[in-house]
PDB file of C-alpha atoms in Angstrom:
ATOM      1  CA  MET A  14      -4.221 -12.102  19.128  1.00 63.00           C
ATOM      2  CA  VAL A  15      -5.748 -10.639  15.943  1.00 67.00           C
ATOM      3  CA  THR A  16      -5.049 -12.546  12.733  1.00 74.00           C
ATOM      4  CA  THR A  17      -4.699 -10.533   9.540  1.00 81.00           C
ATOM      5  CA  ARG A  18      -6.376 -12.200   6.595  1.00 88.00           C
ATOM      6  CA  LYS A  19      -4.194 -11.934   3.472  1.00 90.00           C
ATOM      7  CA  ARG A  20      -5.490 -12.615  -0.030  1.00 92.00           C
ATOM      8  CA  PHE A  21      -3.487 -13.276  -3.177  1.00 92.00           C
ATOM      9  CA  ILE A  22      -4.240 -11.237  -6.294  1.00 90.00           C
ATOM     10  CA  ALA A  23      -4.651 -13.717  -9.161  1.00 90.00           C
ATOM     11  CA  GLY A  24      -2.735 -12.808 -12.302  1.00 91.00           C
ATOM     12  CA  ALA A  25      -1.008  -9.794 -10.735  1.00 91.00           C
ATOM     13  CA  VAL A  26       2.659  -9.123 -11.532  1.00 93.00           C
ATOM     14  CA  CYS A  27       5.074  -7.593  -9.008  1.00 93.00           C
ATOM     15  CA  PRO A  28       6.326  -4.221 -10.321  1.00 93.00           C
ATOM     16  CA  LYS A  29       9.798  -4.888  -8.856  1.00 95.00           C
ATOM     17  CA  CYS A  30      10.717  -8.537  -9.527  1.00 95.00           C
ATOM     18  CA  LYS A  31       8.087  -9.191 -12.263  1.00 95.00           C
ATOM     19  CA  ALA A  32       6.966 -12.467 -10.633  1.00 95.00           C
ATOM     20  CA  MET A  33       3.350 -13.443 -11.298  1.00 93.00           C
ATOM     21  CA  ASP A  34       0.848 -14.513  -8.627  1.00 93.00           C
ATOM     22  CA  THR A  35       3.061 -13.461  -5.702  1.00 94.00           C
ATOM     23  CA  LEU A  36       1.175 -10.346  -4.521  1.00 94.00           C
ATOM     24  CA  ALA A  37      -0.729 -10.582  -1.235  1.00 93.00           C
ATOM     25  CA  LEU A  38      -3.319  -7.963  -0.212  1.00 91.00           C
ATOM     26  CA  TRP A  39      -4.544  -7.092   3.288  1.00 90.00           C
ATOM     27  CA  GLN A  40      -5.708  -4.117   5.383  1.00 86.00           C
ATOM     28  CA  GLU A  41      -3.754  -2.390   8.152  1.00 84.00           C
ATOM     29  CA  ASP A  42      -5.542   0.426  10.006  1.00 77.00           C
ATOM     30  CA  GLN A  43      -8.037   0.762   7.116  1.00 75.00           C
ATOM     31  CA  VAL A  44      -5.215   1.117   4.558  1.00 82.00           C
ATOM     32  CA  GLU A  45      -4.767  -1.514   1.846  1.00 85.00           C
ATOM     33  CA  VAL A  46      -1.298  -3.050   1.761  1.00 89.00           C
ATOM     34  CA  VAL A  47       0.070  -5.104  -1.148  1.00 91.00           C
ATOM     35  CA  GLU A  48       3.270  -7.117  -0.704  1.00 94.00           C
ATOM     36  CA  CYS A  49       5.205  -9.471  -2.956  1.00 94.00           C
ATOM     37  CA  VAL A  50       5.910 -12.678  -1.034  1.00 95.00           C
ATOM     38  CA  LYS A  51       8.894 -13.385  -3.287  1.00 96.00           C
ATOM     39  CA  CYS A  52      10.937 -10.146  -3.107  1.00 96.00           C
ATOM     40  CA  GLY A  53       9.256  -8.261  -0.241  1.00 95.00           C
ATOM     41  CA  HIS A  54       8.260  -5.198  -2.323  1.00 95.00           C
ATOM     42  CA  HIS A  55       5.229  -3.495  -0.768  1.00 90.00           C
ATOM     43  CA  GLN A  56       2.869  -0.624  -1.494  1.00 89.00           C
ATOM     44  CA  ARG A  57       0.206   1.133   0.546  1.00 86.00           C
ATOM     45  CA  GLN A  58      -2.989   2.632  -0.810  1.00 74.00           C
ATOM     46  CA  THR A  59      -2.350   6.069   0.674  1.00 66.00           C
ATOM     47  CA  ASP A  60       1.109   6.517  -0.925  1.00 55.00           C
ATOM     48  CA  ALA A  61      -0.447   7.653  -4.215  1.00 56.00           C
ATOM     49  CA  GLN A  62      -3.089   9.787  -2.483  1.00 59.00           C
ATOM     50  CA  VAL A  63      -0.470  11.712  -0.489  1.00 56.00           C
ATOM     51  CA  SER A  64       1.798  12.159  -3.517  1.00 59.00           C
ATOM     52  CA  LYS A  65      -1.051  13.800  -5.460  1.00 63.00           C
ATOM     53  CA  LYS A  66      -1.528  16.446  -2.762  1.00 58.00           C
ATOM     54  CA  LEU A  67       2.140  17.311  -2.186  1.00 58.00           C
ATOM     55  CA  ARG A  68       3.443  20.608  -3.510  1.00 61.00           C
ATOM     56  CA  PRO A  69       7.173  20.638  -4.343  1.00 64.00           C
ATOM     57  CA  GLU A  70       7.770  24.092  -2.859  1.00 65.00           C
ATOM     58  CA  GLU A  71       6.473  23.059   0.577  1.00 62.00           C
ATOM     59  CA  GLN A  72       7.605  20.571   3.195  1.00 61.00           C
ATOM     60  CA  VAL A  73       4.724  18.351   4.278  1.00 56.00           C
ATOM     61  CA  ILE A  74       4.979  15.804   7.062  1.00 62.00           C
ATOM     62  CA  GLY A  75       1.540  14.302   6.463  1.00 60.00           C
ATOM     63  CA  ILE A  76      -2.015  15.047   5.401  1.00 59.00           C
ATOM     64  CA  PHE A  77      -4.803  14.972   7.982  1.00 62.00           C
ATOM     65  CA  ASP A  78      -8.105  13.620   6.699  1.00 62.00           C
ATOM     66  CA  PRO A  79     -10.722  13.517   9.508  1.00 64.00           C
ATOM     67  CA  LYS A  80     -13.066  10.999   7.813  1.00 58.00           C
TER      68      LYS A  80
END
């Protein structure tokens, strides 16, 4: 069994519930995940990267990056 090490982000405020010091950070498949332990709100690092590359006139399922 692999244990995921989660770290809290000191001084960070949840964008949804506005609670301070409730955001935990960890990596899943080389993607950073941040989750509020109070309200459950979560964000992934790649969400913003994909949004930047989307074009509104096209339908995109995903972006392949062979790094």
